[in-house]
C-alpha positions as a Python dict, from the first residue, in 0.01 Angstrom:
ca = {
    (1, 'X'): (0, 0, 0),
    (2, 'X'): (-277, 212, 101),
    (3, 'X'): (-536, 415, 63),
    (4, 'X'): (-735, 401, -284),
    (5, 'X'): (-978, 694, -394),
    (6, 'X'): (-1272, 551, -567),
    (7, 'X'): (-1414, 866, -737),
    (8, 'X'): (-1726, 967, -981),
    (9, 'X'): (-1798, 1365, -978),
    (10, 'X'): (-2111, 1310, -1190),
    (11, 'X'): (-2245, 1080, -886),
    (12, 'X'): (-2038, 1304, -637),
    (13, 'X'): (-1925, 1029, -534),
    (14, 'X'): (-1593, 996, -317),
    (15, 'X'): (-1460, 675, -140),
    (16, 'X'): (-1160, 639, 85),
    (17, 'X'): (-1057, 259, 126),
    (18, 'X'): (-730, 145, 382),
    (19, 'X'): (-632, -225, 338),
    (20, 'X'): (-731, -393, 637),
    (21, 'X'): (-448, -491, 885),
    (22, 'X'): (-186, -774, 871),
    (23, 'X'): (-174, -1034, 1090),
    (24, 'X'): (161, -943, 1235),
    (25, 'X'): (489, -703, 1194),
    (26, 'X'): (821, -782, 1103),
    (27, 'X'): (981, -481, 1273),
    (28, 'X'): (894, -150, 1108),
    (29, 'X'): (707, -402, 811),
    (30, 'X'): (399, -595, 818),
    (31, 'X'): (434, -926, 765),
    (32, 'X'): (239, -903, 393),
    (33, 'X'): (52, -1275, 537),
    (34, 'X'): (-272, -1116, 392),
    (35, 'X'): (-267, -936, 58),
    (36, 'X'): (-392, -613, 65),
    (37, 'X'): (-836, -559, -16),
    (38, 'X'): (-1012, -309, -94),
    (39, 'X'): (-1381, -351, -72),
    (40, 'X'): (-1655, -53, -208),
    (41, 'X'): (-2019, -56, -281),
    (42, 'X'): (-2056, 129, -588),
    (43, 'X'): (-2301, 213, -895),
    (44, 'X'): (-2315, 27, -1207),
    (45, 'X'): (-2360, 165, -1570),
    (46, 'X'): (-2078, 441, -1461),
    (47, 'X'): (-1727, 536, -1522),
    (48, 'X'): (-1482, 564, -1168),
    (49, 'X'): (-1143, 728, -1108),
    (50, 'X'): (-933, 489, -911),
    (51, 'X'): (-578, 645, -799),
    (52, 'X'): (-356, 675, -490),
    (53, 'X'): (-83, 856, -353),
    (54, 'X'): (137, 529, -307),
    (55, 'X'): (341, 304, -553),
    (56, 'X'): (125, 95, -722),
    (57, 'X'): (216, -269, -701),
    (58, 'X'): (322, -441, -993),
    (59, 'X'): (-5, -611, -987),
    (60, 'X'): (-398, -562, -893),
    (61, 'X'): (-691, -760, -923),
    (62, 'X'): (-1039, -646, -983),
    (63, 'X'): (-1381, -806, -982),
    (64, 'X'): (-1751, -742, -932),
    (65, 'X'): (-1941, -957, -649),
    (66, 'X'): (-2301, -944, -579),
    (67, 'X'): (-2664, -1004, -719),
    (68, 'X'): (-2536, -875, -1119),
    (69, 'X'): (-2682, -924, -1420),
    (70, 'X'): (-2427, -1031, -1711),
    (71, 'X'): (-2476, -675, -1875),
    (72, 'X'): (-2410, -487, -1609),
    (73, 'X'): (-2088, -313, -1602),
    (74, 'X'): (-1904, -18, -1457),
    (75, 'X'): (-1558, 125, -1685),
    (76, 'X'): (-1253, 244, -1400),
    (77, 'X'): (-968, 442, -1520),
    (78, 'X'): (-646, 410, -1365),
    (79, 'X'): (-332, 626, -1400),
    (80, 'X'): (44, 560, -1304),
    (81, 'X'): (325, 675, -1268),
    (82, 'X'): (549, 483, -1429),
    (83, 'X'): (668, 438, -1818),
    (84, 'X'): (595, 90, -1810),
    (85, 'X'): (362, -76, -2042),
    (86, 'X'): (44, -139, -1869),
    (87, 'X'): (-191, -411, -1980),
    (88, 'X'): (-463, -693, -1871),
    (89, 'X'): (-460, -1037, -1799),
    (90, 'X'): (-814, -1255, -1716),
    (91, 'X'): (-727, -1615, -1622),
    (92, 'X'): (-314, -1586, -1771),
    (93, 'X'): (-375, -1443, -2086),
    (94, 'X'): (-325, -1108, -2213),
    (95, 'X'): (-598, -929, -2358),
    (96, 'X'): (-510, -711, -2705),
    (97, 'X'): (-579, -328, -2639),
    (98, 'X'): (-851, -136, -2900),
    (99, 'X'): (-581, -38, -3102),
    (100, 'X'): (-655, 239, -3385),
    (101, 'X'): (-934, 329, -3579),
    (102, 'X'): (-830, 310, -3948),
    (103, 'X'): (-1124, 556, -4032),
    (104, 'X'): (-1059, 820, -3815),
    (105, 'X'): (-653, 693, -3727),
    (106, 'X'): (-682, 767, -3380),
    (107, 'X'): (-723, 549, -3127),
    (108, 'X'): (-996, 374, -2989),
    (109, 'X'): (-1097, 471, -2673),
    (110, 'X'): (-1337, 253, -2422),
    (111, 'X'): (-1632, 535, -2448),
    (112, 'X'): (-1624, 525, -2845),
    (113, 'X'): (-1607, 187, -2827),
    (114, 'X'): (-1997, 172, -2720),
    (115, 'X'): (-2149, 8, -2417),
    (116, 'X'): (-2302, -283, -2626),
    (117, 'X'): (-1995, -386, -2766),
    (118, 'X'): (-1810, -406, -2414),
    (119, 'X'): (-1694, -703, -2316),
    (120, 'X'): (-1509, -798, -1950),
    (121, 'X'): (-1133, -690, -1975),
    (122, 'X'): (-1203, -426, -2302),
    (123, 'X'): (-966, -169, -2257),
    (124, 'X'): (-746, 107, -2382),
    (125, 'X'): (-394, 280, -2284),
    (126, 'X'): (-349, 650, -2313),
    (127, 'X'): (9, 673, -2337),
    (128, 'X'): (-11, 1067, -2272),
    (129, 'X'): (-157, 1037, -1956),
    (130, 'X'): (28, 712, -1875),
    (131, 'X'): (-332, 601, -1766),
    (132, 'X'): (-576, 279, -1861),
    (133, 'X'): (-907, 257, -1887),
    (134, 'X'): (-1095, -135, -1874),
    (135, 'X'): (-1450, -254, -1824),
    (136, 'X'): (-1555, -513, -1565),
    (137, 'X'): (-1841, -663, -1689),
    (138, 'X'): (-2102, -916, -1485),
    (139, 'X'): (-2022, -1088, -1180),
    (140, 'X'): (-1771, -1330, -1377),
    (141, 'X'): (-1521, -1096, -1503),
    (142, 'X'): (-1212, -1103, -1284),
    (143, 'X'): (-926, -942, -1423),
    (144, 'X'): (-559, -819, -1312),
    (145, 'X'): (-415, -468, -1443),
    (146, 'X'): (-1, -518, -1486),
    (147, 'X'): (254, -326, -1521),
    (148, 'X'): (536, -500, -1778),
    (149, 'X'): (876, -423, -1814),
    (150, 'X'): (938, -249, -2176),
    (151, 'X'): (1142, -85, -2429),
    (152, 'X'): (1022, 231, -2530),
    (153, 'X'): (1140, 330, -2939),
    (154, 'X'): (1024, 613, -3139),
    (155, 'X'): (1074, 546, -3536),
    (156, 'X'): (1040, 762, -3783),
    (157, 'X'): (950, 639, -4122),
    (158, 'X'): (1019, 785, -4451),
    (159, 'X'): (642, 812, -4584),
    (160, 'X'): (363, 981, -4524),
    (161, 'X'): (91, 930, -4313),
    (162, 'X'): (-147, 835, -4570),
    (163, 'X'): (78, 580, -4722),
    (164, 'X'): (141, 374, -4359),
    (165, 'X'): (-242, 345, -4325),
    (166, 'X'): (-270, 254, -4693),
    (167, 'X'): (-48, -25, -4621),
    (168, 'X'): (-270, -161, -4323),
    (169, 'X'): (-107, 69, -4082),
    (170, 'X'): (-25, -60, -3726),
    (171, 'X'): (-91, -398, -3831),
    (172, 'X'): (184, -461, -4148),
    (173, 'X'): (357, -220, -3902),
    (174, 'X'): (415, -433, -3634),
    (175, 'X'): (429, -762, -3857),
    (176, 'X'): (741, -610, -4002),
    (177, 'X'): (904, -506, -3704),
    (178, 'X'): (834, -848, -3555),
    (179, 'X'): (989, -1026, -3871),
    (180, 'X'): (1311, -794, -3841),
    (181, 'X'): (1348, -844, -3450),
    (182, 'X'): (1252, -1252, -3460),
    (183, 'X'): (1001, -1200, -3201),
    (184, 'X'): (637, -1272, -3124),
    (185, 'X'): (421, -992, -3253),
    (186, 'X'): (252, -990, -2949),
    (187, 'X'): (528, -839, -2778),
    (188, 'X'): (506, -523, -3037),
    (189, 'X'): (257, -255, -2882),
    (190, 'X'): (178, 85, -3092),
    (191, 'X'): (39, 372, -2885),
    (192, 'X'): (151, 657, -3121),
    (193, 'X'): (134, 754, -3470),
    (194, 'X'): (175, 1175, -3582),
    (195, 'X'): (300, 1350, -3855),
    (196, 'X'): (684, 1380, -3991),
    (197, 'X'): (703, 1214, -4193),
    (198, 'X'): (550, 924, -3995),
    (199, 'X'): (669, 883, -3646),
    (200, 'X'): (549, 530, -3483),
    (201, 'X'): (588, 557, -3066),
    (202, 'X'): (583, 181, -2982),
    (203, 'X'): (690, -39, -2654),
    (204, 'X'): (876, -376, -2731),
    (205, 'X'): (757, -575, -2420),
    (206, 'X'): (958, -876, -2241),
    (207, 'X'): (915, -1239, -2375),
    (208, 'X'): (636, -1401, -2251),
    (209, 'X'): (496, -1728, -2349),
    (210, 'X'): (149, -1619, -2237),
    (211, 'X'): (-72, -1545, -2571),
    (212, 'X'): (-348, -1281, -2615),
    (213, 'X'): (-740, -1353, -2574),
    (214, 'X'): (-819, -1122, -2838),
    (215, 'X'): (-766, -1052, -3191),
    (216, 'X'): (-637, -711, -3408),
    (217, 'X'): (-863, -452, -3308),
    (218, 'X'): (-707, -182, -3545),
    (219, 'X'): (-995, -139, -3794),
}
């Protein structure tokens, strides 16, 4: 699994990093002894491009090491290739996405979210782009990005748009769903609400008795 681009083109900045080697080969494989790291100086208070041209594992780690104060940060965004539901994890636990803006009904991204109120592992999934974009935050945030197995469902709803976010929207949404299905509501992950009447995209993720760090975000 190698290289990563590190990239920022308003610091035109560029960064190349290879894994360093195994300890040993098993035939045409290495031996995967030592997990593969990827080490780069870079500049806080900034957004970075991280991407590839190989398969991204099923699981990374990230983390900020050094002299940091606890509001420095830096916000990486991170695109696949894969439908899978992408999420975060610090120490186990999942940590709940920004969800929707009830206000404007679109979703909260990590830039409107404002740098005051980030926090380490704040994120948001663009399900266009199939991308994620998270905040590490002060030299204590260590996080892992994951990719989770899913079930992918588009519903369409007979009522309008106004009348699902009268009724709380995403929130008596997935509360529903989760009370039809018999399953955590956890597990129940909107990332797309348009027009006709009301369409709701939405991944069903695989049971997991690991439980979210953070609360509704949807308003």
């Amino acid at each position: 699994f190698s290289p990563i681009y590190i990239e920022n083109e308003e610091l035109n900045f560029k960064n190349k990093l290879n894994t360093q080697r195994d300890h040993d080969w098993n035939g045409f494989y290495t031996s995967l002894r030592r997990l593969s790291r990827f080490h780069s100086v870079i500049k806080t208070g900034y957004k970075y491009n991280v991407r590839t041209p190989a398969t991204w594992p099923g699981e990374l780690r990230f983390s900020m090491n050094g002299k940091l104060a606890d509001s420095d940060y830096v916000v990486l965004n991170q695109s696949f290739d894969t439908p899978r539901k992408i999420g975060i994890k610090i120490n186990g636990k999942i940590v709940k996405d920004l969800g929707y803006d009830r206000t404007t009904r679109l979703p909260i991204t990590v830039e409107s979210f404002g740098v005051d109120n980030y926090t380490c592992g704040t994120h948001a999934y663009d399900q266009d782009t199939q991308s994620i974009t998270f905040v590490l935050k002060g030299s204590a945030c260590d996080l892992v990005v994951y990719l989770q197995d899913t079930i992918q469902v588009s519903m369409r709803l007979d009522m309008t748009v106004d009348n699902f976010w009268a009724g709380n929207g995403p929130t008596n949404f997935v509360d529903r769903m989760a009370g039809i299905l018999g399953i955590n509501p956890a597990r129940i992950v909107v990332v797309d609400i348009r027009e006709g009447s009301t369409i709701v995209d939405f991944f069903i993720t695989e049971d997991d008795d690991e439980t979210k760090t953070d609360g509704d975000n949807d308003g």
